[in-house]
Amino acid sequence: MEQTLTEISAAALAEVASASTHPEIDAVRVRYLGKTGEISKISEGMRDVSKEDRPRFGKLLNEVRTAVQSAIDAKVADLQAQADAEGFRNIDVTLPGTPTPEGRLHPVTLLENRVIDVLRRMGFALADGPDIEDEWHCFDALNTPADHPARNEQDTFYLPDGRLLRTQTSTVQVRVMRNEPPPIRIIAPGACYRRDEVDATHLAQFNQLEGLYVDTDVSLADMKSTIEQLVHETFGADTELRFRPHFFPFTEPSYEIDIRLEALGGKWMELAGCGMVDPAVFENINTARGDRAFDPEKVSGFAFGFGIDRLAMILAALPDIRLLTENDVRFLAQFQA
Ligand code: DAH
């Protein structure tokens, strides 16, 4: 039996040596090491080997198996190396490659990222909502009933089923409060739509960044300091800002925020709307949720909404807002991430 084993071993090694393709080497492996292969067959014969010969025979069997297996492994590696070398034969690795043009971030994205970065450090988490909304999320829940004049100012595009393209990211406030109890601290950047005539300063699609903070004892002072810090960190500590009383249906009191930067010609420019969440909004949410999680006697909050495009336009000294959507790489390539 030992004799047979030695012969099998020699035959196997010779076949490995002469194999020159992957299928050939695979056939050798199956023939010798496979389940019904020569070496497996002979190991079944162990039963008939006498007790005293068994350890020696077992050892020999293992040695043969290992030797054949490693010869096969070495051959496979060898064939692979040959194939690789063949593949490289006609490639001149010293030739310069084909350059891939490097993309740049859009000026709106750059500004959005700056604002998000600051607000995240203040503990605000990103939230999201759909561009296609229903009237309830866009208006009714935000205390803007069908006959409210604010609804005319935000004329938008309607789908045949009555849904609409959201006019403001304030819809995300409603979505978050419906789903989560306080405390809430979110920001939501996103696209908004209005039926505006497109010209050098108006687009029918633009970008806002919404913020909402609801908890116990949130005050106007919290809102003011948060926004001041945001403005100073985003545009520089020497940026002047003012809160101008205004009206929004979903906040009370409400303000518009203007900033003034010497670098931007020293003119006041409108940056955002903000205010303390109107108790009527909390009650609309409570009704929709079927609980009192947003009891206006217990929680308070502030919200704000930044217009991103106009600001990006001023920061990049753009003469025409349409440049932001024309997708002209010569324009876009000017902006550094
Ligand atoms: N959604 C308002 C707009 O589009 C902006 C705004 C004002 C958002 C006040 C707010 C806010 O969250 O509190 O004009």
Short mmCIF file of C-alpha atoms in Angstrom, two decimals, residues 99-253:
data_model
loop_
_atom_site.label_atom_id
_atom_site.label_comp_id
_atom_site.label_asym_id
_atom_site.label_seq_id
_atom_site.Cartn_x
_atom_site.Cartn_y
_atom_site.Cartn_z
CA PRO A 99 -6.94 63.01 -17.14
CA THR A 100 -10.34 62.91 -15.42
CA PRO A 101 -11.65 66.44 -14.98
CA GLU A 102 -12.13 67.20 -11.31
CA GLY A 103 -15.60 68.32 -10.24
CA ARG A 104 -16.30 71.37 -8.12
CA LEU A 105 -19.07 72.02 -5.64
CA HIS A 106 -21.85 74.37 -6.70
CA PRO A 107 -21.80 77.80 -4.97
CA VAL A 108 -25.20 77.02 -3.41
CA THR A 109 -23.85 73.75 -2.00
CA LEU A 110 -20.76 75.51 -0.69
CA LEU A 111 -22.82 78.07 1.21
CA GLU A 112 -25.26 75.43 2.44
CA ASN A 113 -22.36 73.36 3.75
CA ARG A 114 -20.94 76.35 5.60
CA VAL A 115 -24.23 77.03 7.37
CA ILE A 116 -24.89 73.35 8.09
CA ASP A 117 -21.42 72.95 9.53
CA VAL A 118 -21.96 75.72 12.07
CA LEU A 119 -25.45 74.57 13.05
CA ARG A 120 -24.38 70.96 13.49
CA ARG A 121 -21.77 72.05 15.96
CA MET A 122 -24.57 73.77 17.87
CA GLY A 123 -26.38 70.43 18.09
CA PHE A 124 -28.85 70.67 15.20
CA ALA A 125 -29.47 67.43 13.27
CA LEU A 126 -30.30 67.23 9.56
CA ALA A 127 -33.91 66.50 8.62
CA ASP A 128 -35.57 66.03 5.27
CA GLY A 129 -38.97 66.19 3.61
CA PRO A 130 -40.42 65.71 0.10
CA ASP A 131 -40.49 68.44 -2.57
CA ILE A 132 -43.99 67.31 -3.57
CA GLU A 133 -46.22 68.15 -0.63
CA ASP A 134 -49.86 68.46 0.27
CA GLU A 135 -51.55 71.71 1.20
CA TRP A 136 -51.86 70.69 4.82
CA HIS A 137 -48.10 70.38 5.40
CA CYS A 138 -47.30 73.45 3.32
CA PHE A 139 -50.01 75.81 4.57
CA ASP A 140 -52.82 74.64 6.86
CA ALA A 141 -50.65 73.11 9.57
CA LEU A 142 -48.51 76.25 9.42
CA ASN A 143 -51.52 78.38 10.36
CA THR A 144 -52.10 79.57 6.80
CA PRO A 145 -55.72 78.67 5.91
CA ALA A 146 -56.98 78.67 2.32
CA ASP A 147 -58.27 82.25 2.49
CA HIS A 148 -55.06 83.66 3.99
CA PRO A 149 -53.35 86.32 1.82
CA ALA A 150 -49.94 84.74 2.49
CA ARG A 151 -51.12 81.88 0.36
CA ASN A 152 -51.34 84.15 -2.70
CA GLU A 153 -47.80 85.33 -2.23
CA GLN A 154 -46.68 81.74 -2.32
CA ASP A 155 -48.44 80.66 -5.48
CA THR A 156 -46.89 77.45 -6.70
CA PHE A 157 -47.23 74.53 -9.10
CA TYR A 158 -50.09 72.12 -8.46
CA LEU A 159 -50.38 68.50 -9.51
CA PRO A 160 -53.72 67.25 -10.90
CA ASP A 161 -54.38 65.41 -7.61
CA GLY A 162 -54.15 68.64 -5.60
CA ARG A 163 -50.67 68.14 -4.28
CA LEU A 164 -48.15 70.91 -4.86
CA LEU A 165 -44.45 71.72 -5.06
CA ARG A 166 -43.56 73.06 -1.62
CA THR A 167 -43.11 76.82 -1.43
CA GLN A 168 -40.98 76.70 1.71
CA THR A 169 -38.90 74.24 3.73
CA SER A 170 -41.13 75.06 6.73
CA THR A 171 -43.03 71.91 5.71
CA VAL A 172 -40.21 69.90 7.30
CA GLN A 173 -41.01 71.50 10.68
CA VAL A 174 -44.49 70.00 10.42
CA ARG A 175 -43.22 66.59 9.34
CA VAL A 176 -40.68 66.36 12.15
CA MET A 177 -43.11 67.45 14.87
CA ARG A 178 -45.73 64.99 13.70
CA ASN A 179 -43.25 62.17 14.05
CA GLU A 180 -41.19 63.08 17.08
CA PRO A 181 -41.99 64.54 20.47
CA PRO A 182 -39.89 67.43 21.85
CA PRO A 183 -37.04 68.23 22.36
CA ILE A 184 -36.43 68.96 18.67
CA ARG A 185 -33.43 70.62 17.14
CA ILE A 186 -33.32 70.20 13.35
CA ILE A 187 -32.15 71.89 10.20
CA ALA A 188 -33.52 71.11 6.76
CA PRO A 189 -31.91 72.41 3.59
CA GLY A 190 -33.83 71.87 0.38
CA ALA A 191 -35.44 73.07 -2.83
CA CYS A 192 -38.60 75.19 -2.87
CA TYR A 193 -40.81 76.34 -5.72
CA ARG A 194 -42.96 79.34 -6.50
CA ARG A 195 -44.75 80.53 -9.59
CA ASP A 196 -42.38 83.44 -10.13
CA GLU A 197 -41.50 84.98 -13.47
CA VAL A 198 -37.90 83.98 -14.09
CA ASP A 199 -35.55 86.98 -14.43
CA ALA A 200 -32.10 88.11 -13.24
CA THR A 201 -33.15 87.97 -9.57
CA HIS A 202 -35.94 85.35 -9.55
CA LEU A 203 -36.13 81.64 -10.24
CA ALA A 204 -39.13 79.36 -9.99
CA GLN A 205 -36.98 76.95 -8.01
CA PHE A 206 -34.74 78.10 -5.20
CA ASN A 207 -33.16 76.81 -2.00
CA GLN A 208 -33.95 77.41 1.64
CA LEU A 209 -32.50 76.18 4.88
CA GLU A 210 -34.98 75.71 7.69
CA GLY A 211 -34.29 75.44 11.40
CA LEU A 212 -36.52 74.43 14.32
CA TYR A 213 -35.82 74.28 18.03
CA VAL A 214 -38.55 73.11 20.43
CA ASP A 215 -38.08 72.34 24.11
CA THR A 216 -39.23 73.59 27.51
CA ASP A 217 -38.31 77.22 28.19
CA VAL A 218 -37.01 78.17 24.76
CA SER A 219 -36.99 81.96 24.64
CA LEU A 220 -36.57 84.77 22.15
CA ALA A 221 -33.12 85.31 23.67
CA ASP A 222 -32.19 81.74 22.67
CA MET A 223 -33.28 82.43 19.12
CA LYS A 224 -31.37 85.69 18.93
CA SER A 225 -28.14 84.28 20.32
CA THR A 226 -28.32 81.17 18.10
CA ILE A 227 -28.80 83.25 14.97
CA GLU A 228 -26.16 85.80 15.98
CA GLN A 229 -23.65 83.05 16.54
CA LEU A 230 -24.58 81.41 13.25
CA VAL A 231 -24.16 84.67 11.32
CA HIS A 232 -20.86 85.53 13.00
CA GLU A 233 -19.39 82.10 12.44
CA THR A 234 -20.59 81.92 8.85
CA PHE A 235 -19.82 85.43 7.63
CA GLY A 236 -17.24 86.70 10.13
CA ALA A 237 -17.40 88.24 13.61
CA ASP A 238 -17.61 91.78 12.25
CA THR A 239 -20.91 91.13 10.44
CA GLU A 240 -23.66 93.44 11.68
CA LEU A 241 -27.15 92.02 11.93
CA ARG A 242 -30.60 93.35 12.76
CA PHE A 243 -33.95 91.77 13.53
CA ARG A 244 -36.71 93.63 11.73
CA PRO A 245 -40.30 92.96 12.95
CA HIS A 246 -42.27 91.16 10.26
CA PHE A 247 -45.23 88.82 9.83
CA PHE A 248 -45.26 85.11 9.23
CA PRO A 249 -48.45 83.11 9.90
CA PHE A 250 -46.58 80.36 11.79
CA THR A 251 -44.47 82.46 14.17
CA GLU A 252 -45.35 85.09 16.75
CA PRO A 253 -43.48 87.37 17.13
#
